[in-house]
């Protein structure tokens, strides 16, 4: 058995459980001169969920030492209250450990094989997944600061076992893998063997279906990105409703899901998508219907949808002092940053809005109502309420976040025409 070439040369970090699959991959990687030349290490995630977890970590250390592969053992806390179930919470903890350990531009290698792909396809089909979910696992994809590589994804589990026996490899047998109360184990030990009796190549056929679904998903994703760019012409957290409605219903749903993904917000369920399209999008222009889930919210304001973290309706009043020398973290987690200069001419106050403020913009001889100017920018009420105000010692309003800058502050920041400074408000 030979490993396929990685799509690019970079140091490789193997996710090593000590089971048969990852033991075979460890041996294949460690005996490949090209892989060793670019750098090879391994990581074992100690979940602490099994009585033998310490012994497993010791086994992994011995296996890696025998092949001259440096191993890091990372202990994690599994959040049993996450709502993901024990398996899902352990997987999430493992993913966080992998992400933290992976160097920039490095490759995380995992030992999933063709049988795993078939099981994943069936599990997702039974949960009613669409094309994206049925694409199952990808052989190569971006992962945090680097990439994730599954070099054995086209290899049958029987081939891995034959390789392990041929080379006299020793591995961990996790007794929980035989417990068919878990969905994946039920498929592995009871459903797939029955399918193979009738269709001997069932695993390969299901894996091919996953491959075709993945190809279709990637084509659809390219279209989704184009549609999202079309309906989101101004700000990342804002979608224009008329442009969204110009798309078909299926495209609208996919755009909303991609939008959430790009904003780093929790994914929308089918019911969530339906409620946004049914209750929020058609809402009256002068109202603010919204849908909130898992700490995130989508609200309508005028002809736009706005998405972000769910927050209380009225921010607590606060006041801070700032001289611009360092970024200032505000109570809501956002930051004010002075770019292009080392400090402000004099310290200023940063505070929440009280109402009734006025600001004189560049090129104007009189001040204007801050409320009316923000309305003209079509900022929704909840965004206006949270804009930090920059206030001079004499009480004059210098700026509202980075949305409106006064004539006075503009002249202060632009004192050096060669390199004008600016205030940036970085949202949380």
Short mmCIF file of C-alpha atoms in Angstrom, two decimals:
data_model
loop_
_atom_site.label_atom_id
_atom_site.label_comp_id
_atom_site.label_asym_id
_atom_site.label_seq_id
_atom_site.Cartn_x
_atom_site.Cartn_y
_atom_site.Cartn_z
CA UNK A 1 0.00 0.00 0.00
CA UNK A 2 1.30 3.43 -0.96
CA UNK A 3 0.17 6.82 0.26
CA UNK A 4 -1.04 9.33 -2.31
CA UNK A 5 1.06 12.46 -2.55
CA UNK A 6 -0.25 15.29 -0.37
CA UNK A 7 -1.59 18.18 -2.49
CA UNK A 8 1.34 20.27 -1.29
CA UNK A 9 4.49 19.76 0.70
CA UNK A 10 4.32 20.97 4.31
CA UNK A 11 4.94 19.63 7.82
CA UNK A 12 2.36 16.99 8.78
CA UNK A 13 0.68 16.52 12.15
CA UNK A 14 -1.03 13.13 12.52
CA UNK A 15 -4.13 12.85 14.68
CA UNK A 16 -3.17 9.61 16.44
CA UNK A 17 -5.76 7.71 18.49
CA UNK A 18 -3.73 4.51 18.66
CA UNK A 19 -6.47 2.52 16.90
CA UNK A 20 -5.76 0.33 13.90
CA UNK A 21 -6.50 2.97 11.26
CA UNK A 22 -4.28 5.70 12.71
CA UNK A 23 -1.58 3.14 13.53
CA UNK A 24 -1.43 2.12 9.86
CA UNK A 25 -1.30 5.77 8.80
CA UNK A 26 1.46 6.47 11.33
CA UNK A 27 3.54 3.62 9.87
CA UNK A 28 2.91 4.74 6.27
CA UNK A 29 3.88 8.35 7.04
CA UNK A 30 6.89 7.45 9.16
CA UNK A 31 8.34 5.15 6.48
CA UNK A 32 7.92 7.67 3.65
CA UNK A 33 11.24 9.53 3.15
CA UNK A 34 9.53 12.46 1.42
CA UNK A 35 7.11 12.94 4.31
CA UNK A 36 9.91 12.70 6.87
CA UNK A 37 11.93 15.30 4.98
CA UNK A 38 9.19 17.92 5.31
CA UNK A 39 8.51 17.19 8.98
CA UNK A 40 6.24 14.73 10.79
CA UNK A 41 4.69 14.85 14.25
CA UNK A 42 1.67 13.36 15.98
CA UNK A 43 -0.95 14.44 18.50
CA UNK A 44 -2.99 12.21 20.82
CA UNK A 45 -6.07 13.76 22.42
CA UNK A 46 -6.68 12.43 25.94
CA UNK A 47 -10.43 12.80 26.57
CA UNK A 48 -10.39 11.18 30.00
CA UNK A 49 -13.67 9.40 29.22
CA UNK A 50 -12.41 5.81 29.44
CA UNK A 51 -10.79 4.00 32.36
CA UNK A 52 -7.93 3.00 30.06
CA UNK A 53 -7.30 6.53 28.72
CA UNK A 54 -3.94 6.85 30.49
CA UNK A 55 -2.83 3.45 29.19
CA UNK A 56 -3.86 4.47 25.66
CA UNK A 57 -1.74 7.61 25.87
CA UNK A 58 1.23 5.50 27.04
CA UNK A 59 0.71 3.08 24.13
CA UNK A 60 0.66 5.97 21.65
CA UNK A 61 3.87 7.36 23.09
CA UNK A 62 5.62 3.99 22.73
CA UNK A 63 4.38 3.54 19.15
CA UNK A 64 5.59 6.98 18.10
CA UNK A 65 8.92 6.64 19.92
CA UNK A 66 9.58 3.33 18.13
CA UNK A 67 9.23 5.12 14.77
CA UNK A 68 11.03 8.30 15.82
CA UNK A 69 7.93 10.49 15.55
CA UNK A 70 7.51 13.20 18.21
CA UNK A 71 4.14 12.95 19.97
CA UNK A 72 2.24 15.52 22.02
CA UNK A 73 -0.48 14.27 24.36
CA UNK A 74 -3.18 16.90 24.92
CA UNK A 75 -5.69 16.50 27.74
CA UNK A 76 -9.10 18.05 27.05
CA UNK A 77 -12.31 18.67 28.98
CA UNK A 78 -15.38 17.30 27.23
CA UNK A 79 -18.40 19.56 27.71
CA UNK A 80 -21.20 17.12 28.50
CA UNK A 81 -23.72 19.97 28.68
CA UNK A 82 -23.07 21.23 25.12
CA UNK A 83 -26.16 19.56 23.69
CA UNK A 84 -24.01 17.70 21.14
CA UNK A 85 -24.16 14.34 22.90
CA UNK A 86 -21.08 12.66 24.34
CA UNK A 87 -19.63 11.66 20.95
CA UNK A 88 -20.26 15.08 19.44
CA UNK A 89 -18.82 16.92 22.46
CA UNK A 90 -15.70 14.73 22.40
CA UNK A 91 -15.31 15.37 18.68
CA UNK A 92 -15.61 19.12 19.24
CA UNK A 93 -12.98 19.01 21.99
CA UNK A 94 -10.71 17.00 19.70
CA UNK A 95 -11.13 19.48 16.86
CA UNK A 96 -10.21 22.37 19.16
CA UNK A 97 -7.08 20.53 20.29
CA UNK A 98 -6.07 19.81 16.68
CA UNK A 99 -6.63 23.44 15.70
CA UNK A 100 -4.53 24.74 18.59
CA UNK A 101 -1.66 22.36 17.83
CA UNK A 102 -1.53 22.89 14.05
CA UNK A 103 1.18 25.26 12.90
CA UNK A 104 0.50 27.87 10.23
CA UNK A 105 0.32 26.27 6.75
CA UNK A 106 0.83 22.76 8.22
CA UNK A 107 -1.26 19.69 7.38
CA UNK A 108 -3.40 17.72 9.82
CA UNK A 109 -3.58 14.08 8.66
CA UNK A 110 -6.47 11.86 9.79
CA UNK A 111 -6.94 8.14 9.13
CA UNK A 112 -10.57 8.04 7.93
CA UNK A 113 -11.00 5.41 5.22
CA UNK A 114 -13.59 4.30 2.67
CA UNK A 115 -15.73 2.39 5.19
CA UNK A 116 -15.89 5.49 7.40
CA UNK A 117 -16.99 7.50 4.38
CA UNK A 118 -19.79 5.04 3.62
CA UNK A 119 -20.97 5.16 7.25
CA UNK A 120 -20.91 8.97 7.29
CA UNK A 121 -22.91 9.12 4.04
CA UNK A 122 -25.57 6.78 5.45
CA UNK A 123 -25.78 8.61 8.79
CA UNK A 124 -26.29 11.93 7.07
CA UNK A 125 -28.82 10.51 4.62
CA UNK A 126 -30.80 9.10 7.55
CA UNK A 127 -30.80 12.56 9.12
CA UNK A 128 -32.24 14.06 5.94
CA UNK A 129 -29.08 15.89 4.85
CA UNK A 130 -28.94 17.70 1.52
CA UNK A 131 -26.17 17.73 -1.05
CA UNK A 132 -23.73 19.51 1.26
CA UNK A 133 -24.12 16.94 4.03
CA UNK A 134 -24.09 13.95 1.68
CA UNK A 135 -20.71 15.11 0.40
CA UNK A 136 -19.56 13.59 3.72
CA UNK A 137 -15.81 13.84 4.36
CA UNK A 138 -13.40 15.55 1.98
CA UNK A 139 -9.94 14.21 1.29
CA UNK A 140 -8.43 17.71 1.39
CA UNK A 141 -9.85 20.93 2.78
CA UNK A 142 -8.78 24.07 4.65
CA UNK A 143 -8.55 23.60 8.41
CA UNK A 144 -7.90 26.60 10.67
CA UNK A 145 -4.36 27.81 9.94
CA UNK A 146 -3.52 24.95 7.58
CA UNK A 147 -5.22 22.05 5.81
CA UNK A 148 -6.80 18.71 6.69
CA UNK A 149 -5.75 15.65 4.67
CA UNK A 150 -7.36 12.20 4.67
CA UNK A 151 -4.98 10.15 2.52
CA UNK A 152 -6.77 6.83 3.20
CA UNK A 153 -10.27 7.96 2.24
CA UNK A 154 -10.30 5.82 -0.92
CA UNK A 155 -8.84 2.76 0.84
CA UNK A 156 -11.00 -0.11 2.14
CA UNK A 157 -10.82 -1.01 5.82
CA UNK A 158 -9.90 -4.60 4.90
CA UNK A 159 -6.79 -3.32 3.12
CA UNK A 160 -5.73 -1.45 6.25
CA UNK A 161 -6.15 -4.54 8.41
CA UNK A 162 -4.13 -6.61 5.96
CA UNK A 163 -1.34 -4.00 6.02
CA UNK A 164 -1.35 -3.90 9.84
CA UNK A 165 -1.10 -7.69 10.07
CA UNK A 166 1.59 -7.88 7.39
CA UNK A 167 3.81 -5.41 9.27
CA UNK A 168 3.07 -6.80 12.74
CA UNK A 169 1.59 -3.55 13.98
CA UNK A 170 0.00 -3.34 17.42
CA UNK A 171 -2.95 -1.11 18.14
CA UNK A 172 -5.59 -0.23 20.73
CA UNK A 173 -8.97 -1.99 20.65
CA UNK A 174 -11.56 0.36 22.14
CA UNK A 175 -14.35 -1.79 23.59
CA UNK A 176 -16.86 1.04 23.07
CA UNK A 177 -16.51 0.54 19.29
CA UNK A 178 -18.53 -2.67 19.69
CA UNK A 179 -21.42 -0.95 21.47
CA UNK A 180 -24.17 -0.76 18.85
CA UNK A 181 -26.22 1.65 20.94
CA UNK A 182 -24.18 4.29 19.12
CA UNK A 183 -25.56 5.04 15.64
CA UNK A 184 -22.26 4.62 13.79
CA UNK A 185 -21.52 1.30 15.49
CA UNK A 186 -25.05 0.08 14.69
CA UNK A 187 -24.44 0.82 11.01
CA UNK A 188 -20.95 -0.68 11.11
CA UNK A 189 -21.80 -3.96 12.84
CA UNK A 190 -25.40 -4.64 11.86
CA UNK A 191 -26.55 -2.67 8.83
CA UNK A 192 -23.54 -2.62 6.50
CA UNK A 193 -22.74 -6.36 6.88
CA UNK A 194 -26.33 -7.09 5.83
CA UNK A 195 -26.02 -4.77 2.84
CA UNK A 196 -22.75 -6.45 1.80
CA UNK A 197 -24.49 -9.84 1.73
CA UNK A 198 -26.68 -8.54 -1.10
CA UNK A 199 -24.34 -5.91 -2.55
CA UNK A 200 -20.71 -6.88 -1.90
CA UNK A 201 -19.43 -3.50 -3.04
CA UNK A 202 -21.89 -1.46 -0.98
CA UNK A 203 -19.12 0.49 0.81
CA UNK A 204 -17.48 1.52 -2.45
CA UNK A 205 -20.84 2.51 -3.99
CA UNK A 206 -21.83 4.64 -0.99
CA UNK A 207 -18.41 6.29 -0.97
CA UNK A 208 -18.78 7.07 -4.70
CA UNK A 209 -22.17 8.65 -3.99
CA UNK A 210 -20.53 10.78 -1.32
CA UNK A 211 -17.86 11.80 -3.84
CA UNK A 212 -20.46 12.80 -6.45
CA UNK A 213 -22.45 14.71 -3.82
CA UNK A 214 -19.28 16.53 -2.79
CA UNK A 215 -18.62 17.57 -6.38
CA UNK A 216 -22.18 18.83 -6.76
CA UNK A 217 -21.94 20.66 -3.44
CA UNK A 218 -18.78 22.48 -4.53
CA UNK A 219 -20.47 23.63 -7.74
CA UNK A 220 -23.48 24.86 -5.77
CA UNK A 221 -21.21 26.60 -3.28
CA UNK A 222 -19.58 28.61 -6.05
CA UNK A 223 -23.07 29.75 -7.13
CA UNK A 224 -23.96 30.51 -3.49
CA UNK A 225 -20.94 32.78 -3.15
CA UNK A 226 -21.95 34.65 -6.31
CA UNK A 227 -25.53 35.02 -5.03
CA UNK A 228 -24.37 36.20 -1.62
CA UNK A 229 -22.15 38.84 -3.20
CA UNK A 230 -25.15 40.01 -5.22
CA UNK A 231 -27.46 40.41 -2.20
CA UNK A 232 -24.81 41.78 0.18
CA UNK A 233 -23.48 44.85 -1.66
CA UNK A 234 -22.49 47.06 1.28
CA UNK A 235 -21.75 45.48 4.68
CA UNK A 236 -20.92 41.87 5.67
CA UNK A 237 -23.71 41.74 8.26
CA UNK A 238 -26.40 43.16 5.97
CA UNK A 239 -28.42 41.60 3.13
CA UNK A 240 -30.66 43.57 0.74
CA UNK A 241 -34.14 42.05 0.86
CA UNK A 242 -35.26 42.96 -2.72
CA UNK A 243 -32.16 41.27 -4.15
CA UNK A 244 -32.70 38.23 -1.89
CA UNK A 245 -36.31 37.89 -3.04
CA UNK A 246 -35.16 37.98 -6.68
CA UNK A 247 -33.54 34.57 -6.07
CA UNK A 248 -35.50 31.32 -6.06
CA UNK A 249 -36.60 29.84 -2.69
CA UNK A 250 -33.85 27.18 -2.71
CA UNK A 251 -31.18 29.77 -3.50
CA UNK A 252 -32.51 32.04 -0.73
CA UNK A 253 -32.12 29.24 1.82
CA UNK A 254 -28.58 28.41 0.69
CA UNK A 255 -27.57 32.08 0.74
CA UNK A 256 -28.83 32.48 4.31
CA UNK A 257 -26.85 29.43 5.44
CA UNK A 258 -23.67 30.63 3.73
CA UNK A 259 -24.18 34.10 5.24
CA UNK A 260 -24.30 32.60 8.74
CA UNK A 261 -21.18 30.56 8.05
CA UNK A 262 -19.22 33.57 6.81
CA UNK A 263 -20.27 35.64 9.84
CA UNK A 264 -19.22 32.85 12.21
CA UNK A 265 -22.75 32.54 13.61
CA UNK A 266 -24.49 29.27 14.55
CA UNK A 267 -25.95 27.41 11.56
CA UNK A 268 -29.62 27.83 10.75
CA UNK A 269 -31.79 24.72 10.89
CA UNK A 270 -34.37 24.03 8.18
CA UNK A 271 -37.02 25.41 10.53
CA UNK A 272 -34.88 28.49 11.22
CA UNK A 273 -34.46 29.21 7.52
CA UNK A 274 -38.19 28.78 6.97
CA UNK A 275 -39.03 31.16 9.82
CA UNK A 276 -36.64 33.84 8.58
CA UNK A 277 -38.12 33.66 5.08
CA UNK A 278 -41.70 33.46 6.36
CA UNK A 279 -41.68 35.83 9.37
CA UNK A 280 -38.75 38.22 9.02
CA UNK A 281 -38.24 38.87 5.30
CA UNK A 282 -41.88 39.82 4.49
CA UNK A 283 -42.26 41.97 7.62
CA UNK A 284 -43.56 45.55 7.23
CA UNK A 285 -40.89 48.05 6.28
CA UNK A 286 -41.54 50.15 9.39
CA UNK A 287 -41.27 47.24 11.85
CA UNK A 288 -38.35 45.22 13.19
CA UNK A 289 -39.30 41.51 13.06
CA UNK A 290 -36.49 39.20 14.11
CA UNK A 291 -35.57 35.55 14.61
CA UNK A 292 -33.21 34.55 17.43
CA UNK A 293 -31.49 31.18 17.96
CA UNK A 294 -28.44 29.95 19.93
CA UNK A 295 -27.28 33.46 20.83
CA UNK A 296 -27.61 34.87 17.29
CA UNK A 297 -30.30 36.96 15.66
CA UNK A 298 -31.49 38.05 12.21
CA UNK A 299 -33.59 41.23 12.16
CA UNK A 300 -35.26 43.28 9.46
CA UNK A 301 -34.74 47.02 9.21
CA UNK A 302 -36.09 48.95 6.22
CA UNK A 303 -35.22 46.83 3.19
CA UNK A 304 -32.35 44.89 4.75
CA UNK A 305 -31.71 41.87 6.93
CA UNK A 306 -29.13 42.38 9.67
CA UNK A 307 -27.38 39.49 11.44
CA UNK A 308 -25.25 39.36 14.55
CA UNK A 309 -25.01 38.15 18.12
CA UNK A 310 -28.19 38.51 20.11
CA UNK A 311 -27.90 41.40 22.58
CA UNK A 312 -30.13 43.01 25.14
CA UNK A 313 -32.28 45.82 23.77
CA UNK A 314 -30.78 48.57 25.89
CA UNK A 315 -27.01 48.74 26.43
CA UNK A 316 -25.81 49.73 29.90
CA UNK A 317 -24.39 53.26 30.07
CA UNK A 318 -20.61 53.51 30.50
CA UNK A 319 -17.76 56.05 30.05
CA UNK A 320 -14.06 55.37 29.40
CA UNK A 321 -10.99 57.53 28.81
CA UNK A 322 -8.73 56.93 25.79
CA UNK A 323 -5.52 58.46 24.48
CA UNK A 324 -5.22 56.31 21.35
CA UNK A 325 -1.90 54.73 22.34
CA UNK A 326 -3.37 51.23 22.53
CA UNK A 327 -6.58 49.67 21.21
CA UNK A 328 -9.43 50.28 23.66
CA UNK A 329 -11.68 47.30 24.41
CA UNK A 330 -15.25 48.40 25.08
CA UNK A 331 -17.72 46.65 27.41
CA UNK A 332 -19.44 44.88 24.49
CA UNK A 333 -16.14 43.35 23.34
CA UNK A 334 -15.63 45.71 20.38
CA UNK A 335 -12.47 47.79 20.06
CA UNK A 336 -11.49 51.32 19.08
CA UNK A 337 -8.17 51.47 17.27
CA UNK A 338 -6.15 54.50 16.19
CA UNK A 339 -4.42 53.76 12.89
CA UNK A 340 -1.69 55.87 11.31
CA UNK A 341 -0.60 57.63 14.50
CA UNK A 342 0.85 56.74 17.89
CA UNK A 343 -1.55 58.76 20.04
CA UNK A 344 -4.30 61.37 20.02
CA UNK A 345 -3.39 65.01 20.64
CA UNK A 346 -5.26 64.87 23.95
CA UNK A 347 -7.18 62.19 25.88
CA UNK A 348 -10.87 61.93 25.04
CA UNK A 349 -13.94 60.29 26.53
CA UNK A 350 -15.64 57.26 25.01
CA UNK A 351 -19.23 56.77 26.06
CA UNK A 352 -22.63 55.45 25.07
CA UNK A 353 -25.25 57.67 23.48
CA UNK A 354 -27.53 59.64 25.79
CA UNK A 355 -29.78 61.12 23.10
CA UNK A 356 -29.98 64.60 21.64
CA UNK A 357 -26.31 64.73 20.53
CA UNK A 358 -25.23 66.90 17.61
CA UNK A 359 -22.09 66.74 15.46
CA UNK A 360 -20.53 69.12 12.91
CA UNK A 361 -19.35 67.22 9.86
CA UNK A 362 -16.44 68.30 7.61
CA UNK A 363 -17.36 71.10 5.21
CA UNK A 364 -20.39 72.24 7.21
CA UNK A 365 -20.76 75.45 9.19
CA UNK A 366 -23.39 74.14 11.59
CA UNK A 367 -23.97 71.01 13.60
CA UNK A 368 -26.55 68.37 12.74
CA UNK A 369 -28.62 65.96 14.79
CA UNK A 370 -26.65 62.74 15.28
CA UNK A 371 -29.89 60.77 15.26
CA UNK A 372 -30.91 62.12 11.84
CA UNK A 373 -27.46 61.54 10.36
CA UNK A 374 -27.42 57.93 11.55
CA UNK A 375 -30.92 57.40 10.20
CA UNK A 376 -29.72 58.72 6.84
CA UNK A 377 -27.00 56.03 6.90
CA UNK A 378 -29.82 53.47 7.33
CA UNK A 379 -28.27 52.10 10.49
CA UNK A 380 -30.87 50.08 12.42
CA UNK A 381 -31.88 51.38 15.85
CA UNK A 382 -30.00 48.66 17.79
CA UNK A 383 -26.77 49.48 15.93
CA UNK A 384 -27.20 53.21 16.55
CA UNK A 385 -27.72 52.61 20.27
CA UNK A 386 -24.41 50.75 20.51
CA UNK A 387 -22.22 53.15 18.56
CA UNK A 388 -19.47 54.41 20.89
CA UNK A 389 -19.26 58.20 20.95
CA UNK A 390 -15.87 59.94 20.97
CA UNK A 391 -16.18 63.13 23.03
CA UNK A 392 -13.67 65.97 23.54
CA UNK A 393 -12.88 67.35 27.00
CA UNK A 394 -15.15 70.32 26.31
CA UNK A 395 -18.08 68.01 25.49
CA UNK A 396 -18.03 68.33 21.69
CA UNK A 397 -18.93 65.13 19.84
CA UNK A 398 -15.91 64.09 17.77
CA UNK A 399 -17.20 60.87 16.20
CA UNK A 400 -19.82 58.14 16.35
CA UNK A 401 -17.78 54.93 16.05
CA UNK A 402 -16.21 55.06 12.62
CA UNK A 403 -19.50 55.90 10.92
CA UNK A 404 -19.42 59.69 11.41
CA UNK A 405 -16.32 61.81 12.05
CA UNK A 406 -16.56 65.50 12.96
CA UNK A 407 -14.74 68.30 11.20
CA UNK A 408 -12.63 68.84 14.34
CA UNK A 409 -11.48 65.21 14.58
CA UNK A 410 -10.95 64.98 10.81
CA UNK A 411 -8.55 67.93 10.99
CA UNK A 412 -6.76 66.38 13.98
CA UNK A 413 -6.33 63.03 12.23
CA UNK A 414 -5.40 64.56 8.89
CA UNK A 415 -2.74 66.91 10.25
CA UNK A 416 -0.12 64.97 8.28
CA UNK A 417 -1.39 64.88 4.66
CA UNK A 418 1.31 62.34 3.78
CA UNK A 419 -0.04 59.81 6.28
CA UNK A 420 -3.49 60.70 7.63
CA UNK A 421 -4.63 58.77 10.68
CA UNK A 422 -8.08 57.27 11.20
CA UNK A 423 -10.24 55.75 13.91
CA UNK A 424 -11.43 52.18 13.33
CA UNK A 425 -14.22 50.59 15.33
CA UNK A 426 -13.76 46.82 15.26
CA UNK A 427 -16.96 45.04 16.17
CA UNK A 428 -16.85 42.13 18.59
#
